Short mmCIF file of C-alpha atoms and ligand atoms in Angstrom, two decimals:
data_model
loop_
_atom_site.label_atom_id
_atom_site.label_comp_id
_atom_site.label_asym_id
_atom_site.label_seq_id
_atom_site.Cartn_x
_atom_site.Cartn_y
_atom_site.Cartn_z
CA MET H 689 18.92 91.28 11.75
CA ASP H 690 21.19 93.03 14.18
CA SER H 691 18.28 94.74 15.90
CA ASN H 692 16.52 91.36 16.17
CA SER H 693 19.41 89.74 17.98
CA ALA H 694 19.71 92.85 20.14
CA ALA H 695 16.00 92.61 20.99
CA ALA H 696 16.47 88.97 21.93
CA LYS H 697 19.00 90.04 24.53
CA ILE H 698 18.06 91.31 27.91
CA HIS H 699 19.51 93.99 30.08
CA CYS H 700 20.94 93.25 33.48
CA VAL H 701 18.89 94.90 36.19
CA ASN H 702 22.06 95.60 38.13
CA CYS H 703 24.69 96.79 35.64
CA GLY H 704 22.57 97.19 32.48
CA GLY H 705 24.84 94.86 30.46
CA GLU H 706 23.31 92.93 27.57
CA PHE H 707 23.27 89.17 27.63
CA ASP H 708 21.26 86.24 26.27
CA PRO H 709 18.01 85.42 28.12
CA HIS H 710 19.07 81.77 28.44
CA GLU H 711 21.93 82.82 30.71
CA ALA H 712 21.20 82.15 34.35
CA LYS H 713 23.11 85.26 35.41
CA CYS H 714 24.71 88.35 34.07
CA PRO H 715 28.18 87.58 32.67
CA TYR H 716 29.37 91.05 33.70
CA CYS H 717 28.32 91.36 37.32
CA GLY H 718 26.88 87.92 38.18
CA THR H 719 23.37 89.15 39.02
CA MET H 720 20.88 86.30 38.71
CA TYR H 721 18.48 86.53 35.79
CA GLU H 722 15.33 84.85 37.13
CA PRO H 723 13.77 83.30 33.96
CA GLY H 724 17.14 81.88 32.88
CA ALA H 725 17.94 80.77 36.40
CA GLU H 726 14.52 79.17 36.74
CA LYS H 727 15.03 77.31 33.47
CA GLN H 728 18.39 76.00 34.62
CA TYR H 729 16.96 75.20 38.04
CA MET H 730 14.02 73.30 36.50
CA LYS H 731 16.45 71.40 34.30
CA LYS H 732 18.51 70.53 37.36
CA LEU H 733 15.33 69.66 39.27
CA ASP H 734 14.27 67.33 36.44
CA GLY H 735 17.65 65.62 36.69
CA ILE H 736 17.27 65.30 40.47
CA ARG H 737 13.72 63.98 40.05
CA GLU H 738 14.94 61.34 37.60
CA ASP H 739 17.69 60.41 40.04
CA MET H 740 15.11 60.21 42.83
CA GLU H 741 12.89 57.98 40.68
CA ASP H 742 15.86 55.71 40.00
CA LEU H 743 16.63 55.71 43.70
CA ASN H 744 12.99 55.03 44.58
CA GLY H 745 12.84 52.12 42.14
CA LEU H 746 16.03 50.71 43.59
CA ALA H 747 14.94 51.30 47.20
CA LEU H 748 11.51 49.80 46.47
CA SER H 749 12.93 46.61 44.99
CA GLU H 750 15.39 46.34 47.88
CA THR H 751 12.60 46.97 50.38
CA ALA H 752 10.41 44.37 48.67
CA THR H 753 13.21 41.81 48.82
CA GLU H 754 13.91 42.66 52.45
CA PHE H 755 10.20 42.49 53.23
CA LYS H 756 9.88 39.10 51.56
CA SER H 757 12.88 37.68 53.42
CA ALA H 758 11.59 39.24 56.66
CA VAL H 759 8.17 37.60 56.12
CA LYS H 760 9.87 34.32 55.29
CA SER H 761 12.01 34.36 58.45
CA THR H 762 8.99 35.45 60.52
CA VAL H 763 6.91 32.57 59.15
CA ILE H 764 9.75 30.15 59.87
CA ALA H 765 10.10 31.54 63.41
CA ILE H 766 6.33 31.25 64.03
CA VAL H 767 6.27 27.68 62.68
CA LEU H 768 9.24 26.77 64.89
CA ILE H 769 7.71 28.42 68.00
CA VAL H 770 4.26 26.88 67.41
CA GLY H 771 5.91 23.51 66.70
CA ALA H 772 7.97 23.75 69.87
CA ILE H 773 4.88 24.72 71.94
CA LEU H 774 2.85 21.88 70.44
CA LEU H 775 5.72 19.45 71.09
CA LEU H 776 6.07 20.66 74.72
CA ALA H 777 2.29 20.57 75.23
CA GLY H 778 2.18 17.08 73.76
CA LEU H 779 5.06 15.94 75.96
CA TRP H 780 3.48 17.61 79.01
CA TYR H 781 0.11 15.99 78.24
CA LEU H 782 1.78 12.61 77.69
CA TRP H 783 3.79 13.04 80.91
CA ASP H 784 0.62 13.92 82.88
CA PHE H 785 -1.22 11.04 81.23
CA LEU H 786 1.54 8.57 82.05
CA ARG H 787 1.91 9.86 85.62
CA PHE H 788 -1.85 9.63 86.20
CA TYR H 789 -2.27 6.10 84.94
CA PHE H 790 0.97 4.48 85.98
ZN1 LIG G 50 25.08 92.74 35.35
#
């Protein structure tokens, strides 16, 4: 039993102290224990990735809303510009027509 728990522990490469493999670093000298550190890092990375996904979802919905409103205002602007051009062209044509005949 005691030998089992001792076998489960690892030795620090720097000071030789025993500590649990799940520790990210040696509790005696602070030397990083790679597998433990990697596990903690991956866990942290998973958390960051989830945060990023949340952020992406949020950014995407915001971008979609912005895109929609941008398209809407662009369409309105085009309609207004085309309408104004048509109105001016019509007025110009009418003016020319009236000037020619009267
Ligand atoms: Zn150590």
